[in-house]
Amino acid sequence: MSRVIVTDQAFGDVRHERAVAARFAADFAEHHCTTEDETVGAVRGADVAFVNFAPMTRPVLAALKPGATVIRYGIGYDNVDVSAARSLGVRVANVPDYGTDTVADHATAALLALLRRLSVYDRAIRDHGWCAPGDAGPLPSFAATTVGLVGTGQIGRAVHARLRTFGFHVLATDPFADPAGGPEDPEFVDLPELLARSHAVSLHAPATPGTHHLIGPRNIARMRPGAVLVNTSRGALVDTAALADALRTGHVAAAALDVFDPEPLPADSPLRGLPNVLLTPHAAFYSTESLDALQRLAADEAARALAGEPLRCQVA
């Protein structure tokens, strides 16, 4: 009998996953793994493993049935040792297209909130009873504001489409994009120029060795003084200590962060005590519709794996 398992999930309901196991008369089990040892025990002999944040290390992958498939809930798969999976003959798939609009909505909402100084006004009224509009500092109109997008994949492009309706001038940098775009495309520049010119920077790049701490001391120093930063991509893109320093000095006026490295955000993180940081709990992907789509598309991929068919979104 085939075996299908969920290593961990934060969704509360696994009806799609359970249904695909029943369709193939497979044994099904749901776990809440956080450590390597727990995950090894959960996946032992499994044909399909759905994984959210559990560590899919070489020992974990080796415990799967030969030829098994790992399906990562979501776009990123940096908790999966892809190199080990390839050497062990384990297929790995992700779900890259379940919540593009939801993440783009969250990123755009965060940008608008920071640029309009909403949290500054809210805090001033709560703490002091009232404030003058100018107490929040300079407040350029959206038409006079430049936003820089670091990464122009599906989510980056969806953010750009939203920003255009507000009249922003949009810059973009992406080593894989064709800079010779049409009139409705952003203006492509290199990263240093984007940082120097942008009033707001929004990150939409994957976590790779080349992007680790991309927003660190050197690139933070290149940012326009008083700019704001939004990260709905991967926590590892940002050097937290360097960003905290820049937020304290005001070189970075404010930041909205939905992802962190590590997660959950540590209790002693300097970000927690800063008033100019908007924190959300890796929730940019979340809506009723996107969550259902994520699990449904993951289950569809499991059905292909159990049927011996090619995977739709294989990454290893």
Short mmCIF file of C-alpha atoms in Angstrom, two decimals:
data_model
loop_
_atom_site.label_atom_id
_atom_site.label_comp_id
_atom_site.label_asym_id
_atom_site.label_seq_id
_atom_site.Cartn_x
_atom_site.Cartn_y
_atom_site.Cartn_z
CA MET A 1 0.00 0.00 0.00
CA SER A 2 1.21 3.48 -0.85
CA ARG A 3 1.75 5.96 1.96
CA VAL A 4 0.98 9.71 1.90
CA ILE A 5 1.96 11.95 4.80
CA VAL A 6 1.80 15.62 5.78
CA THR A 7 4.90 16.54 7.77
CA ASP A 8 3.50 19.84 9.03
CA GLN A 9 0.94 22.45 8.07
CA ALA A 10 -0.58 25.64 9.44
CA PHE A 11 -3.85 25.44 7.57
CA GLY A 12 -6.04 23.50 9.99
CA ASP A 13 -7.64 21.32 7.32
CA VAL A 14 -6.10 18.69 5.03
CA ARG A 15 -9.19 17.54 3.16
CA HIS A 16 -7.59 17.80 -0.27
CA GLU A 17 -4.55 15.80 0.83
CA ARG A 18 -6.68 13.19 2.57
CA ALA A 19 -8.93 12.89 -0.48
CA VAL A 20 -6.06 12.22 -2.88
CA ALA A 21 -4.74 9.49 -0.56
CA ALA A 22 -8.17 7.87 -0.46
CA ARG A 23 -8.44 8.08 -4.25
CA PHE A 24 -5.32 5.92 -4.57
CA ALA A 25 -6.18 3.70 -1.56
CA ALA A 26 -3.06 5.00 0.18
CA ASP A 27 -2.42 5.13 3.89
CA PHE A 28 -2.61 8.74 5.15
CA ALA A 29 -1.11 10.42 8.20
CA GLU A 30 -0.77 14.02 9.36
CA HIS A 31 2.06 15.20 11.63
CA HIS A 32 3.31 18.45 13.14
CA CYS A 33 7.06 18.02 12.79
CA THR A 34 9.56 20.72 13.66
CA THR A 35 12.83 18.80 14.15
CA GLU A 36 14.84 16.54 11.89
CA ASP A 37 14.30 13.50 14.12
CA GLU A 38 10.53 14.02 14.17
CA THR A 39 10.46 14.40 10.39
CA VAL A 40 12.56 11.28 9.79
CA GLY A 41 10.09 9.26 11.84
CA ALA A 42 7.08 10.76 10.08
CA VAL A 43 8.22 10.21 6.49
CA ARG A 44 9.73 6.75 6.84
CA GLY A 45 8.60 4.64 3.88
CA ALA A 46 6.31 7.35 2.47
CA ASP A 47 5.62 7.64 -1.26
CA VAL A 48 4.48 11.28 -1.05
CA ALA A 49 5.32 13.86 1.60
CA PHE A 50 3.62 17.24 1.78
CA VAL A 51 5.89 19.67 3.63
CA ASN A 52 5.49 23.19 4.90
CA PHE A 53 8.41 24.22 7.13
CA ALA A 54 9.73 20.88 8.42
CA PRO A 55 13.45 20.32 7.63
CA MET A 56 13.81 18.08 4.57
CA THR A 57 17.46 17.20 5.10
CA ARG A 58 19.40 14.30 3.61
CA PRO A 59 18.55 11.95 6.53
CA VAL A 60 14.87 12.83 6.14
CA LEU A 61 14.90 12.33 2.37
CA ALA A 62 16.75 9.04 2.76
CA ALA A 63 13.94 7.76 4.99
CA LEU A 64 11.38 8.11 2.19
CA LYS A 65 10.52 5.19 -0.07
CA PRO A 66 12.85 5.04 -3.10
CA GLY A 67 11.45 7.19 -5.90
CA ALA A 68 9.24 9.18 -3.53
CA THR A 69 7.99 12.72 -4.13
CA VAL A 70 8.21 15.72 -1.81
CA ILE A 71 5.69 18.50 -2.41
CA ARG A 72 6.51 21.83 -0.79
CA TYR A 73 3.51 23.97 0.08
CA GLY A 74 4.35 27.27 -1.60
CA ILE A 75 6.88 28.87 -3.90
CA GLY A 76 10.15 28.64 -1.98
CA TYR A 77 11.77 25.32 -1.13
CA ASP A 78 14.90 26.34 0.77
CA ASN A 79 14.02 23.95 3.61
CA VAL A 80 14.47 21.06 1.15
CA ASP A 81 17.98 19.77 0.42
CA VAL A 82 17.46 19.68 -3.34
CA SER A 83 20.96 18.39 -4.04
CA ALA A 84 20.44 15.46 -1.68
CA ALA A 85 17.04 14.78 -3.21
CA ARG A 86 18.56 14.50 -6.68
CA SER A 87 21.27 12.13 -5.51
CA LEU A 88 18.71 9.96 -3.68
CA GLY A 89 16.27 9.85 -6.59
CA VAL A 90 13.57 11.79 -4.72
CA ARG A 91 11.47 14.15 -6.81
CA VAL A 92 10.70 17.61 -5.40
CA ALA A 93 7.87 19.87 -6.53
CA ASN A 94 6.58 23.25 -5.39
CA VAL A 95 3.35 25.21 -5.92
CA PRO A 96 4.49 28.49 -7.49
CA ASP A 97 1.18 29.89 -8.71
CA TYR A 98 -1.37 29.49 -5.93
CA GLY A 99 -1.34 32.95 -4.34
CA THR A 100 0.36 35.45 -6.63
CA ASP A 101 -2.42 38.01 -6.34
CA THR A 102 -2.73 37.64 -2.57
CA VAL A 103 0.98 38.24 -1.96
CA ALA A 104 0.94 41.14 -4.41
CA ASP A 105 -2.04 42.64 -2.57
CA HIS A 106 -0.22 42.34 0.77
CA ALA A 107 3.01 43.85 -0.55
CA THR A 108 1.16 46.73 -2.18
CA ALA A 109 -0.93 47.38 0.94
CA ALA A 110 2.26 47.48 3.04
CA LEU A 111 3.91 49.91 0.63
CA LEU A 112 0.91 52.22 0.64
CA ALA A 113 0.66 52.15 4.44
CA LEU A 114 4.34 53.05 4.85
CA LEU A 115 4.36 55.74 2.20
CA ARG A 116 1.23 57.41 3.61
CA ARG A 117 2.71 57.17 7.16
CA LEU A 118 -0.45 55.50 8.46
CA SER A 119 1.21 53.89 11.48
CA VAL A 120 2.93 57.19 12.37
CA TYR A 121 -0.38 59.05 12.45
CA ASP A 122 -2.13 56.24 14.30
CA ARG A 123 0.55 56.09 16.99
CA ALA A 124 0.65 59.89 17.41
CA ILE A 125 -3.10 60.07 17.96
CA ARG A 126 -3.07 57.16 20.40
CA ASP A 127 -0.08 58.47 22.36
CA HIS A 128 -0.60 62.23 22.19
CA GLY A 129 -4.27 62.77 21.38
CA TRP A 130 -3.71 64.47 18.03
CA CYS A 131 -1.02 65.67 15.62
CA ALA A 132 -0.55 67.99 12.68
CA PRO A 133 -0.42 66.37 9.23
CA GLY A 134 3.13 67.62 8.76
CA ASP A 135 4.33 65.96 11.96
CA ALA A 136 4.88 62.74 9.99
CA GLY A 137 7.57 64.43 7.92
CA PRO A 138 7.77 64.98 4.15
CA LEU A 139 4.95 63.21 2.33
CA PRO A 140 5.32 63.23 -1.46
CA SER A 141 2.36 62.32 -3.63
CA PHE A 142 2.33 58.91 -5.27
CA ALA A 143 2.90 60.55 -8.66
CA ALA A 144 6.14 62.03 -7.28
CA THR A 145 7.24 58.72 -5.72
CA THR A 146 9.57 56.12 -7.20
CA VAL A 147 9.20 52.47 -6.15
CA GLY A 148 11.92 49.92 -6.83
CA LEU A 149 11.07 46.23 -7.34
CA VAL A 150 13.88 43.76 -6.68
CA GLY A 151 12.72 40.79 -8.74
CA THR A 152 10.11 40.67 -11.49
CA GLY A 153 8.73 37.15 -11.32
CA GLN A 154 5.00 36.54 -11.14
CA ILE A 155 4.57 38.41 -7.85
CA GLY A 156 6.86 41.30 -8.79
CA ARG A 157 4.94 41.81 -12.03
CA ALA A 158 1.61 41.66 -10.18
CA VAL A 159 2.84 44.33 -7.74
CA HIS A 160 3.92 46.49 -10.66
CA ALA A 161 0.44 46.24 -12.21
CA ARG A 162 -1.09 47.44 -8.95
CA LEU A 163 1.40 50.29 -8.49
CA ARG A 164 0.82 51.63 -12.00
CA THR A 165 -2.82 52.35 -11.16
CA PHE A 166 -1.67 54.72 -8.38
CA GLY A 167 0.66 56.64 -10.65
CA PHE A 168 4.01 55.60 -9.16
CA HIS A 169 7.15 55.60 -11.26
CA VAL A 170 8.44 52.02 -10.99
CA LEU A 171 12.04 50.83 -11.33
CA ALA A 172 12.99 47.16 -11.43
CA THR A 173 16.08 45.02 -11.29
CA ASP A 174 16.19 41.35 -12.22
CA PRO A 175 19.15 39.46 -13.75
CA PHE A 176 16.76 37.13 -15.59
CA ALA A 177 14.43 39.74 -17.09
CA ASP A 178 14.57 41.25 -20.56
CA PRO A 179 15.26 44.96 -19.95
CA ALA A 180 14.00 45.88 -23.44
CA GLY A 181 10.35 45.90 -22.38
CA GLY A 182 7.32 47.73 -23.64
CA PRO A 183 5.92 51.09 -22.56
CA GLU A 184 3.91 49.49 -19.73
CA ASP A 185 6.94 47.73 -18.23
CA PRO A 186 8.98 49.17 -15.36
CA GLU A 187 12.24 50.97 -16.02
CA PHE A 188 14.99 48.37 -15.63
CA VAL A 189 18.19 49.51 -13.91
CA ASP A 190 20.93 47.84 -11.91
CA LEU A 191 20.53 47.35 -8.17
CA PRO A 192 22.74 50.26 -7.00
CA GLU A 193 20.81 52.71 -9.18
CA LEU A 194 17.47 51.32 -8.03
CA LEU A 195 18.44 51.70 -4.37
CA ALA A 196 19.71 55.23 -4.88
CA ARG A 197 16.62 56.47 -6.70
CA SER A 198 13.75 54.67 -4.95
CA HIS A 199 11.58 56.16 -2.21
CA ALA A 200 10.39 52.62 -1.51
CA VAL A 201 11.97 49.23 -2.20
CA SER A 202 9.96 46.01 -2.38
CA LEU A 203 11.72 42.63 -2.42
CA HIS A 204 10.51 39.82 -4.69
CA ALA A 205 13.64 37.71 -5.17
CA PRO A 206 14.26 34.06 -4.24
CA ALA A 207 16.58 33.01 -1.42
CA THR A 208 19.84 31.81 -2.99
CA PRO A 209 23.48 32.02 -1.97
CA GLY A 210 23.73 35.08 -4.22
CA THR A 211 20.82 36.90 -2.58
CA HIS A 212 21.61 36.05 1.05
CA HIS A 213 21.60 39.34 3.02
CA LEU A 214 21.18 41.24 -0.24
CA ILE A 215 19.88 44.08 1.90
CA GLY A 216 22.91 44.34 4.16
CA PRO A 217 25.23 47.17 5.22
CA ARG A 218 26.60 47.89 1.75
CA ASN A 219 23.26 48.04 -0.06
CA ILE A 220 21.47 49.76 2.81
CA ALA A 221 24.08 52.53 2.56
CA ARG A 222 23.17 52.84 -1.13
CA MET A 223 19.48 53.37 -0.36
CA ARG A 224 17.99 56.81 -0.71
CA PRO A 225 17.95 58.42 2.77
CA GLY A 226 14.46 58.14 4.26
CA ALA A 227 13.35 55.35 1.94
CA VAL A 228 11.09 52.53 3.14
CA LEU A 229 11.54 48.79 2.67
CA VAL A 230 8.98 45.99 2.19
CA ASN A 231 9.87 42.29 2.28
CA THR A 232 7.21 39.70 1.46
CA SER A 233 9.70 37.37 -0.24
CA ARG A 234 12.24 35.51 1.93
CA GLY A 235 13.64 36.48 5.30
CA ALA A 236 17.22 35.63 4.34
CA LEU A 237 17.30 38.52 1.86
CA VAL A 238 17.63 41.01 4.74
CA ASP A 239 20.43 41.38 7.29
CA THR A 240 18.21 42.05 10.32
CA ALA A 241 20.91 43.67 12.45
CA ALA A 242 21.94 46.05 9.66
CA LEU A 243 18.35 46.97 8.93
CA ALA A 244 17.63 47.61 12.62
CA ASP A 245 20.60 49.97 12.78
CA ALA A 246 19.39 51.85 9.70
CA LEU A 247 15.88 52.12 11.13
CA ARG A 248 17.26 53.54 14.40
CA THR A 249 19.25 56.23 12.59
CA GLY A 250 16.43 57.04 10.19
CA HIS A 251 18.46 56.24 7.07
CA VAL A 252 15.64 53.77 6.41
CA ALA A 253 12.48 55.56 7.50
CA ALA A 254 10.33 52.46 7.97
CA ALA A 255 10.01 48.81 7.01
CA ALA A 256 7.18 46.33 6.58
CA LEU A 257 8.36 42.75 7.04
CA ASP A 258 6.30 39.60 6.53
CA VAL A 259 9.21 37.12 6.44
CA PHE A 260 12.13 36.61 8.79
CA ASP A 261 15.25 34.53 9.26
CA PRO A 262 14.71 32.63 11.47
CA GLU A 263 10.97 32.23 11.89
CA PRO A 264 9.18 32.82 14.17
CA LEU A 265 10.84 36.17 14.81
CA PRO A 266 13.01 35.68 17.93
CA ALA A 267 11.73 37.24 21.14
CA ASP A 268 14.94 39.27 21.48
CA SER A 269 14.94 40.57 17.90
CA PRO A 270 15.77 44.29 17.77
CA LEU A 271 12.95 44.71 15.27
CA ARG A 272 10.34 44.11 17.98
CA GLY A 273 11.21 47.30 19.85
CA LEU A 274 11.30 49.66 16.87
CA PRO A 275 8.22 51.84 16.30
CA ASN A 276 8.91 52.27 12.59
CA VAL A 277 8.54 48.58 11.71
CA LEU A 278 5.30 46.93 10.59
CA LEU A 279 5.43 43.20 11.35
CA THR A 280 3.18 40.46 9.96
CA PRO A 281 3.57 36.69 10.61
CA HIS A 282 4.44 35.30 7.16
CA ALA A 283 0.84 35.98 6.22
CA ALA A 284 1.18 37.61 2.79
CA PHE A 285 0.09 34.39 1.10
CA TYR A 286 -3.03 34.06 3.21
CA SER A 287 -6.58 34.41 2.03
CA THR A 288 -9.41 31.91 2.11
CA GLU A 289 -9.15 31.42 -1.64
CA SER A 290 -5.36 31.24 -1.90
CA LEU A 291 -5.09 28.74 0.93
CA ASP A 292 -7.58 26.41 -0.70
CA ALA A 293 -5.80 26.77 -4.04
CA LEU A 294 -2.44 25.96 -2.43
CA GLN A 295 -3.66 22.71 -0.92
CA ARG A 296 -5.72 21.74 -3.95
CA LEU A 297 -2.82 22.26 -6.36
CA ALA A 298 -0.46 20.40 -4.02
CA ALA A 299 -2.91 17.50 -3.90
CA ASP A 300 -3.18 17.51 -7.69
CA GLU A 301 0.60 17.18 -7.86
CA ALA A 302 0.43 14.27 -5.42
CA ALA A 303 -2.07 12.55 -7.69
CA ARG A 304 0.37 12.84 -10.60
CA ALA A 305 3.14 11.41 -8.43
CA LEU A 306 1.03 8.45 -7.28
CA ALA A 307 -0.11 7.79 -10.86
CA GLY A 308 3.50 7.75 -12.10
CA GLU A 309 2.92 10.81 -14.30
CA PRO A 310 5.25 13.77 -14.93
CA LEU A 311 4.98 16.45 -12.28
CA ARG A 312 3.63 19.88 -13.18
CA CYS A 313 6.10 21.90 -11.10
CA GLN A 314 9.13 19.69 -10.54
CA VAL A 315 12.20 21.50 -9.19
CA ALA A 316 14.39 18.41 -8.59
#
